[in-house]
mmCIF file of C-alpha atoms in Angstrom:
data_model
loop_
_atom_site.group_PDB
_atom_site.id
_atom_site.type_symbol
_atom_site.label_atom_id
_atom_site.label_comp_id
_atom_site.label_asym_id
_atom_site.label_seq_id
_atom_site.Cartn_x
_atom_site.Cartn_y
_atom_site.Cartn_z
ATOM 1 C CA MET A 1341 -6.125 27.385 25.057
ATOM 2 C CA ASP A 1342 -5.180 26.056 28.498
ATOM 3 C CA ASP A 1343 -1.995 24.113 29.233
ATOM 4 C CA ARG A 1344 -3.709 20.710 29.199
ATOM 5 C CA GLU A 1345 -5.347 21.364 25.826
ATOM 6 C CA MET A 1346 -2.002 22.520 24.398
ATOM 7 C CA PHE A 1347 -0.339 19.372 25.762
ATOM 8 C CA ASN A 1348 -2.979 17.218 24.039
ATOM 9 C CA GLU A 1349 -2.526 19.062 20.733
ATOM 10 C CA ILE A 1350 1.278 18.694 20.836
ATOM 11 C CA ASN A 1351 0.968 15.030 21.787
ATOM 12 C CA ALA A 1352 -1.389 14.415 18.849
ATOM 13 C CA LEU A 1353 1.009 16.195 16.464
ATOM 14 C CA ILE A 1354 3.962 14.104 17.663
ATOM 15 C CA GLY A 1355 1.898 10.942 17.148
ATOM 16 C CA SER A 1356 0.907 12.024 13.633
ATOM 17 C CA VAL A 1357 4.497 12.886 12.717
ATOM 18 C CA ALA A 1358 5.683 9.514 14.031
ATOM 19 C CA LYS A 1359 3.042 7.726 11.952
ATOM 20 C CA ALA A 1360 3.857 9.785 8.857
ATOM 21 C CA LEU A 1361 7.575 9.052 9.131
ATOM 22 C CA ASP A 1362 7.011 5.453 10.297
ATOM 23 C CA ILE A 1363 9.178 5.949 13.392
ATOM 24 C CA GLY A 1364 8.481 5.899 17.115
ATOM 25 C CA GLU A 1365 7.218 8.894 19.081
ATOM 26 C CA GLY A 1366 10.427 8.831 21.141
ATOM 27 C CA GLU A 1367 12.439 9.110 17.920
ATOM 28 C CA VAL A 1368 10.368 12.148 16.885
ATOM 29 C CA ILE A 1369 11.015 13.843 20.225
ATOM 30 C CA ALA A 1370 14.745 13.040 20.046
ATOM 31 C CA ALA A 1371 14.951 14.385 16.470
ATOM 32 C CA ILE A 1372 13.232 17.614 17.548
ATOM 33 C CA GLU A 1373 15.599 18.015 20.510
ATOM 34 C CA GLN A 1374 18.630 17.406 18.267
ATOM 35 C CA GLY A 1375 17.425 19.811 15.572
ATOM 36 C CA ASP A 1376 17.147 16.979 13.024
ATOM 37 C CA LEU A 1377 13.429 17.418 12.360
ATOM 38 C CA GLY A 1378 11.938 20.523 10.791
ATOM 39 C CA MET A 1379 8.290 21.531 10.994
ATOM 40 C CA GLU A 1380 6.616 24.393 9.171
ATOM 41 C CA LEU A 1381 2.983 25.473 9.005
ATOM 42 C CA ILE A 1382 2.123 25.915 5.320
ATOM 43 C CA ALA A 1383 -0.771 26.072 2.894
ATOM 44 C CA ASP A 1384 -0.419 23.606 0.014
ATOM 45 C CA ASP A 1385 -1.007 24.425 -3.666
ATOM 46 C CA GLU A 1386 -4.759 24.006 -3.104
ATOM 47 C CA GLY A 1387 -4.782 26.330 -0.086
ATOM 48 C CA ARG A 1388 -5.212 23.556 2.511
ATOM 49 C CA LYS A 1389 -3.322 24.182 5.744
ATOM 50 C CA CYS A 1390 -0.929 21.539 7.040
ATOM 51 C CA VAL A 1391 2.316 20.957 8.895
ATOM 52 C CA GLU A 1392 5.182 20.117 6.547
ATOM 53 C CA VAL A 1393 7.771 17.921 8.263
ATOM 54 C CA THR A 1394 11.289 17.190 7.027
ATOM 55 C CA HIS A 1395 13.517 14.504 8.527
ATOM 56 C CA GLY A 1396 16.286 12.337 7.125
ATOM 57 C CA GLY A 1397 15.782 13.574 3.566
ATOM 58 C CA ARG A 1398 12.043 12.821 3.671
ATOM 59 C CA THR A 1399 9.187 15.306 3.545
ATOM 60 C CA VAL A 1400 5.669 14.596 4.768
ATOM 61 C CA ARG A 1401 2.621 16.787 5.259
ATOM 62 C CA VAL A 1402 0.266 16.291 8.171
ATOM 63 C CA TYR A 1403 -3.283 17.497 7.489
ATOM 64 C CA GLN A 1404 -6.273 17.372 9.795
ATOM 65 C CA GLY A 1405 -7.263 13.715 9.417
ATOM 66 C CA ALA A 1406 -4.737 12.808 6.704
ATOM 67 C CA ILE A 1407 -1.028 12.290 6.093
ATOM 68 C CA PHE A 1408 0.622 12.958 2.726
ATOM 69 C CA ARG A 1409 4.079 11.719 1.863
ATOM 70 C CA VAL A 1410 5.578 14.093 -0.706
ATOM 71 C CA GLY A 1411 5.915 12.210 -3.978
ATOM 72 C CA ASP A 1412 2.699 10.248 -3.383
ATOM 73 C CA GLN A 1413 -0.709 11.194 -4.775
ATOM 74 C CA ALA A 1414 -2.071 14.417 -3.303
ATOM 75 C CA PRO A 1415 -4.651 14.148 -0.526
ATOM 76 C CA VAL A 1416 -8.279 14.641 -1.474
ATOM 77 C CA THR A 1417 -11.225 16.414 0.064
ATOM 78 C CA ASP A 1418 -14.058 14.513 1.740
ATOM 79 C CA ASP A 1419 -16.137 14.904 -1.436
ATOM 80 C CA ASP A 1420 -13.567 13.168 -3.641
ATOM 81 C CA GLU A 1421 -12.767 9.495 -4.044
ATOM 82 C CA CYS A 1422 -9.299 8.732 -2.721
ATOM 83 C CA GLY A 1423 -7.002 6.895 -5.072
ATOM 84 C CA GLY A 1424 -4.410 6.082 -2.412
ATOM 85 C CA GLY A 1425 -1.178 7.742 -1.327
ATOM 86 C CA CYS A 1426 -2.629 9.216 1.851
ATOM 87 C CA THR A 1427 -4.063 7.921 5.099
ATOM 88 C CA CYS A 1428 -7.463 9.570 4.874
ATOM 89 C CA GLY A 1429 -9.297 6.292 5.393
ATOM 90 C CA HIS A 1430 -10.948 6.061 1.950
#
């Protein structure tokens, strides 16, 4: 992965985290710099890989193409009907 591709990936992650937490991208960057935002690569209970983000007592999971706010309905696969609680577009 070259530097430009890595920059684009990090930029996309920051945008997704901002959307998931409903804050600005600048606030995400500031929280990272201040150590107030935690990110961990995990596999959920169904084995799907995501980034789990904690900030201000909230936990969200950023999946490829979907955001899950812990406490909401679990995200679904493309084959399932979404019942809400995520931003998968269904």
